Coordinates of C-alpha atoms in Angstrom, one line a residue:
M1 CA -1.2 -16.6 38.0
H2 CA -1.0 -15.5 41.6
L3 CA -1.3 -19.0 42.5
G4 CA 1.4 -20.2 39.8
K5 CA 3.8 -17.6 41.4
C6 CA 3.1 -18.8 45.2
Y7 CA 4.1 -22.4 43.9
Y8 CA 7.1 -20.9 42.0
N9 CA 8.4 -18.9 45.0
G10 CA 7.4 -21.2 47.7
V11 CA 5.2 -18.5 49.4
G12 CA 2.6 -20.0 51.7
I13 CA 3.1 -23.2 50.4
D14 CA 5.8 -25.7 49.3
Q15 CA 7.6 -24.5 46.3
N16 CA 6.8 -26.7 43.3
N17 CA 7.9 -25.6 39.6
N18 CA 5.4 -27.9 37.7
L19 CA 2.4 -26.7 39.7
A20 CA 3.8 -23.2 39.1
L21 CA 3.9 -23.9 35.5
Y22 CA 0.6 -25.5 35.4
W23 CA -1.3 -22.4 36.8
Y24 CA 1.0 -20.1 35.0
R25 CA -0.2 -21.9 31.7
K26 CA -3.8 -21.7 32.8
A27 CA -3.6 -17.8 33.2
A28 CA -1.3 -17.2 30.0
D29 CA -3.9 -19.4 27.8
Q30 CA -6.6 -17.1 28.9
G31 CA -4.3 -14.1 27.7
L32 CA -3.2 -13.0 30.8
V33 CA -0.2 -10.9 29.8
N34 CA 1.8 -11.0 33.2
A35 CA 1.4 -14.9 33.1
Q36 CA 2.7 -14.9 29.5
T37 CA 5.6 -12.9 30.5
E38 CA 6.5 -14.9 33.5
L39 CA 6.2 -18.2 31.1
G40 CA 8.7 -16.5 28.8
D41 CA 11.2 -15.7 31.7
Y42 CA 10.7 -19.5 33.1
Y43 CA 11.5 -20.9 29.8
Y44 CA 14.3 -18.6 29.2
G45 CA 16.0 -19.3 32.5
Q46 CA 18.8 -17.2 33.8
D47 CA 20.0 -15.1 30.9
G48 CA 19.4 -18.0 28.7
V49 CA 22.5 -19.7 29.5
F50 CA 22.6 -23.6 29.1
Q51 CA 18.9 -23.6 28.2
S52 CA 18.1 -26.2 25.7
I53 CA 16.8 -24.7 22.2
E54 CA 13.5 -26.2 22.9
K55 CA 13.0 -24.1 26.1
L56 CA 14.2 -21.1 24.2
K57 CA 11.8 -21.5 21.5
Q58 CA 9.0 -21.8 24.3
A59 CA 10.3 -18.6 26.0
V60 CA 10.0 -17.0 22.2
T61 CA 6.5 -18.2 21.9
W62 CA 5.1 -16.5 25.1
Y63 CA 7.1 -13.3 24.8
K64 CA 5.5 -13.0 21.3
K65 CA 2.1 -13.5 22.7
A66 CA 2.6 -11.0 25.5
A67 CA 4.5 -8.4 23.0
E68 CA 1.8 -8.6 20.4
Q69 CA -0.6 -7.6 23.4
G70 CA 1.6 -4.4 23.9
N71 CA 3.7 -5.4 26.9
D72 CA 6.9 -3.4 26.7
Y73 CA 9.1 -5.8 28.6
A74 CA 7.7 -8.4 26.6
Q75 CA 8.7 -6.8 23.4
Y76 CA 12.2 -5.9 24.8
S77 CA 12.6 -9.5 25.6
L78 CA 11.5 -10.4 22.2
A79 CA 13.7 -8.2 20.5
Y80 CA 16.6 -9.5 22.7
C81 CA 15.9 -13.0 21.3
Y82 CA 15.9 -12.2 17.9
Y83 CA 19.2 -9.8 18.3
N84 CA 21.1 -12.5 19.9
G85 CA 19.7 -15.5 18.3
K86 CA 18.1 -17.0 21.5
G87 CA 15.4 -19.6 20.3
V88 CA 15.0 -18.2 16.9
D89 CA 17.4 -17.3 14.1
T90 CA 19.4 -14.1 14.5
N91 CA 17.4 -11.2 13.0
Y92 CA 18.5 -7.6 13.3
P93 CA 15.5 -6.0 11.5
E94 CA 13.1 -7.9 13.7
A95 CA 14.8 -7.2 16.6
V96 CA 14.9 -3.2 15.6
K97 CA 11.2 -3.5 15.0
W98 CA 10.4 -5.0 18.9
Y99 CA 13.3 -2.8 20.3
R100 CA 11.5 0.3 18.6
K101 CA 8.1 -0.7 20.0
A102 CA 9.0 -1.0 23.4
A103 CA 11.4 2.1 23.3
A104 CA 8.1 4.0 22.1
Q105 CA 6.9 3.3 25.5
G106 CA 9.8 4.5 27.2
Y107 CA 11.3 1.2 28.3
D108 CA 14.8 2.3 29.2
A109 CA 16.7 -0.9 28.2
A110 CA 14.9 -0.9 24.7
L111 CA 15.9 2.8 24.4
Y112 CA 19.5 1.8 24.8
E113 CA 19.6 -1.3 22.8
L114 CA 18.0 0.4 19.8
G115 CA 20.4 3.2 20.4
Q116 CA 23.0 0.1 20.0
C117 CA 21.4 -1.0 16.9
Y118 CA 22.1 2.4 15.2
Y119 CA 25.5 2.8 16.6
E120 CA 26.5 -0.6 15.1
G121 CA 24.4 -0.5 12.1
N122 CA 22.5 -3.8 12.7
G123 CA 19.0 -3.8 11.3
V124 CA 19.1 -0.2 10.6
A125 CA 21.5 2.2 8.7
K126 CA 24.4 3.2 11.1
N127 CA 23.8 6.7 12.4
Y128 CA 25.6 7.7 15.3
Q129 CA 23.2 10.9 15.9
E130 CA 20.2 8.8 16.1
A131 CA 22.4 6.6 18.7
V132 CA 23.1 9.6 20.9
K133 CA 19.4 10.8 20.8
L134 CA 18.4 7.3 22.0
F135 CA 21.1 7.1 24.5
R136 CA 20.2 10.2 26.1
Q137 CA 16.6 9.1 26.4
A138 CA 17.8 6.0 28.1
I139 CA 19.9 7.8 30.4
D140 CA 17.1 10.1 31.5
K141 CA 15.5 6.9 32.8
G142 CA 18.7 5.8 34.7
N143 CA 20.2 3.6 32.4
E144 CA 23.6 3.1 33.1
D145 CA 24.6 1.2 29.9
A146 CA 23.3 4.3 27.8
Q147 CA 25.5 6.3 30.1
L148 CA 28.6 4.2 29.0
A149 CA 27.7 4.2 25.6
L150 CA 27.1 8.2 25.4
A151 CA 30.5 8.8 27.2
E152 CA 32.2 6.6 24.5
C153 CA 30.4 8.8 21.9
Y154 CA 32.0 11.8 23.3
L155 CA 35.3 10.0 23.8
Y156 CA 35.5 9.3 20.0
G157 CA 33.3 12.1 18.6
R158 CA 30.8 9.8 17.4
G159 CA 27.6 11.7 16.9
V160 CA 28.8 14.6 18.9
K161 CA 31.9 16.8 18.9
K162 CA 34.6 15.1 20.5
N163 CA 34.6 16.4 24.1
L164 CA 37.0 14.6 26.7
D165 CA 35.5 16.6 29.6
K166 CA 32.1 15.6 28.9
A167 CA 33.2 11.9 28.6
I168 CA 34.8 12.3 32.3
G169 CA 31.6 13.6 33.4
L170 CA 29.6 10.6 32.3
Y171 CA 32.5 8.1 33.4
Q172 CA 33.3 9.3 36.8
P173 CA 29.9 8.7 38.8
L174 CA 29.7 5.2 37.5
A175 CA 33.6 4.7 38.2
D176 CA 32.9 6.1 41.8
K177 CA 30.2 3.1 42.2
G178 CA 33.1 0.6 41.2
N179 CA 31.9 0.1 37.5
G180 CA 34.8 -1.6 35.9
S181 CA 33.8 -0.4 32.4
A182 CA 33.5 3.3 33.6
K183 CA 37.2 2.9 35.1
E184 CA 38.5 1.7 31.8
G185 CA 36.5 4.5 30.2
L186 CA 38.7 6.9 32.3
R187 CA 41.8 5.5 31.4
N188 CA 40.8 5.7 27.7
V189 CA 40.1 9.6 28.2
E190 CA 43.6 10.0 29.9
A191 CA 45.3 8.1 26.7
A192 CA 43.4 10.1 24.3
R193 CA 44.7 13.4 26.2
R194 CA 48.3 12.1 25.9
A195 CA 48.2 10.9 22.5
P196 CA 48.6 14.2 20.6
A197 CA 51.7 14.6 22.7
I198 CA 52.9 11.1 22.1
D199 CA 52.3 11.3 18.3
R200 CA 54.2 14.8 18.2
A201 CA 57.1 13.1 20.1
Q202 CA 57.2 10.0 18.0
N203 CA 57.0 12.0 14.6
Q204 CA 59.8 14.2 15.7
Y205 CA 61.9 11.3 16.6
Y206 CA 61.0 9.5 13.4
N207 CA 62.4 12.4 11.6
T208 CA 65.3 12.4 13.5
I209 CA 66.0 8.9 12.5
V210 CA 65.3 9.6 8.8
R211 CA 67.8 12.6 9.0
K212 CA 70.5 10.1 10.5
Y213 CA 70.0 7.0 8.9
G214 CA 67.7 7.6 5.9
A215 CA 64.1 7.0 5.2
K216 CA 64.7 3.5 4.2
A217 CA 66.4 2.5 7.2
A218 CA 63.8 4.1 9.4
N219 CA 60.9 2.7 7.6
A220 CA 62.4 -0.8 7.8
M221 CA 62.6 -0.8 11.5
L222 CA 59.0 0.7 11.9
N223 CA 57.5 -2.2 9.6
G224 CA 59.7 -4.8 11.6
R225 CA 61.9 -5.5 8.7
P226 CA 65.6 -4.8 8.8
Y227 CA 67.8 -5.7 6.1
V228 CA 71.2 -6.6 5.5
G229 CA 73.5 -3.5 5.0
M230 CA 71.2 -1.3 7.4
P231 CA 73.2 1.1 9.6
E232 CA 73.6 -0.4 13.0
G233 CA 73.0 2.8 14.9
V234 CA 69.1 3.0 13.9
I235 CA 68.7 -0.4 16.0
R236 CA 70.3 1.3 18.8
D237 CA 68.5 4.7 18.5
F238 CA 65.1 3.5 17.5
V239 CA 63.4 4.4 20.7
F240 CA 60.3 6.6 21.1
V241 CA 59.7 9.2 23.9
D242 CA 56.2 10.0 24.9
G243 CA 54.6 13.3 25.9
D244 CA 55.8 12.8 29.5
G245 CA 59.3 11.9 28.6
I246 CA 58.8 8.2 29.4
A247 CA 60.9 6.3 27.0
F248 CA 59.9 3.1 25.3
N249 CA 61.4 0.7 22.6
A250 CA 59.3 0.9 19.6
Y251 CA 60.9 -2.5 18.1
G252 CA 61.9 -4.6 21.0
F253 CA 65.7 -5.1 20.4
S254 CA 67.4 -3.3 23.1
R255 CA 69.8 -5.9 24.7
L256 CA 73.3 -6.0 22.9
V257 CA 75.9 -8.6 23.4
Q258 CA 78.7 -6.0 23.1
G259 CA 81.7 -8.8 22.2
Y260 CA 79.7 -10.0 18.9
K261 CA 77.5 -7.1 18.2
L262 CA 74.5 -9.2 18.3
Y263 CA 71.3 -7.4 19.0
L264 CA 68.7 -9.7 21.1
P265 CA 65.2 -9.0 21.3
T266 CA 63.7 -7.9 24.8
T267 CA 62.4 -10.6 26.9
R268 CA 59.0 -9.5 26.1
L269 CA 59.5 -9.6 22.4
A270 CA 61.1 -13.0 22.5
I271 CA 58.1 -14.5 24.1
Y272 CA 55.9 -12.9 21.3
I273 CA 58.3 -14.3 18.8
A274 CA 58.3 -17.8 20.4
A275 CA 54.5 -17.7 20.6
G276 CA 54.2 -16.9 16.9
N277 CA 52.1 -13.9 17.6
I278 CA 54.8 -11.2 16.1
K279 CA 57.0 -11.4 13.1
A280 CA 60.4 -10.0 14.1
P281 CA 64.2 -11.2 14.0
R282 CA 65.4 -13.7 16.7
W283 CA 68.6 -11.4 16.4
I284 CA 70.3 -9.1 14.4
Y285 CA 74.2 -9.5 13.7
C286 CA 76.2 -6.3 13.1
Q287 CA 79.8 -6.0 11.6
R288 CA 81.7 -2.6 11.2
G289 CA 78.5 -0.5 11.8
R290 CA 76.3 -2.3 9.4
V291 CA 73.6 -5.2 9.7
S292 CA 75.5 -8.5 8.0
A293 CA 73.3 -11.1 9.2
I294 CA 69.5 -11.7 10.5
K295 CA 67.8 -14.8 11.8
W296 CA 64.3 -15.0 11.8

């Protein structure tokens, strides 16, 4: 096994993958767990990317031999293959089985992945509380993915009471180290802080629109379905204001060609319409204060 590693890494001898594989297999055939995991990694390659199905199947074979001998890394690796369909058909219950075995030995990545299985409901019944428990165990072992996952639980109140301060406490140390997911998480926390104020402002404004133009006109604009005969004013006035007093156009028709009373979409909305990603009128023509024609 050690001789195989020397050949594989070119330590004290010329690097030679064929001879490394030969000596790894010699040791693995004798039941040496470390050699079996090395063979599994050899056949799996760099994250399994661009590996042939034949090599991935070989990886699964050797991971399984080592996993059955109780090796936590091999158990985790085998579970990962079952979960992601690498060298075997995707099988969530089988993945959970092996993640659980590795997690029982305290393998941090297995604790995190098993938590994700409970969080998503893959291979087990969805259980946010159990997911949180596993994430915490993985965090205690220094797993940063679990730290991100637990922060999300606090952000959305899944398995724990919603607590934005605790979410920040988990995201911030990782963000300070440059973790992009943590930085995005902090932005989501900020959005969650502002959401209630935005909702209140939007509801207040919507009620104002209803009082001025009626529920039918307000709902038509909310659903992107203006109709002939709708008051022109609702098109001009349909603008929400967020909690910080920043106005934004909710429907996208803010450009008015005064001479013709023709409402055109904003440039951004026009791009969406052209790309076919949104259903909205291309223009709304008004006469005597009412919508008289709509072009889709």
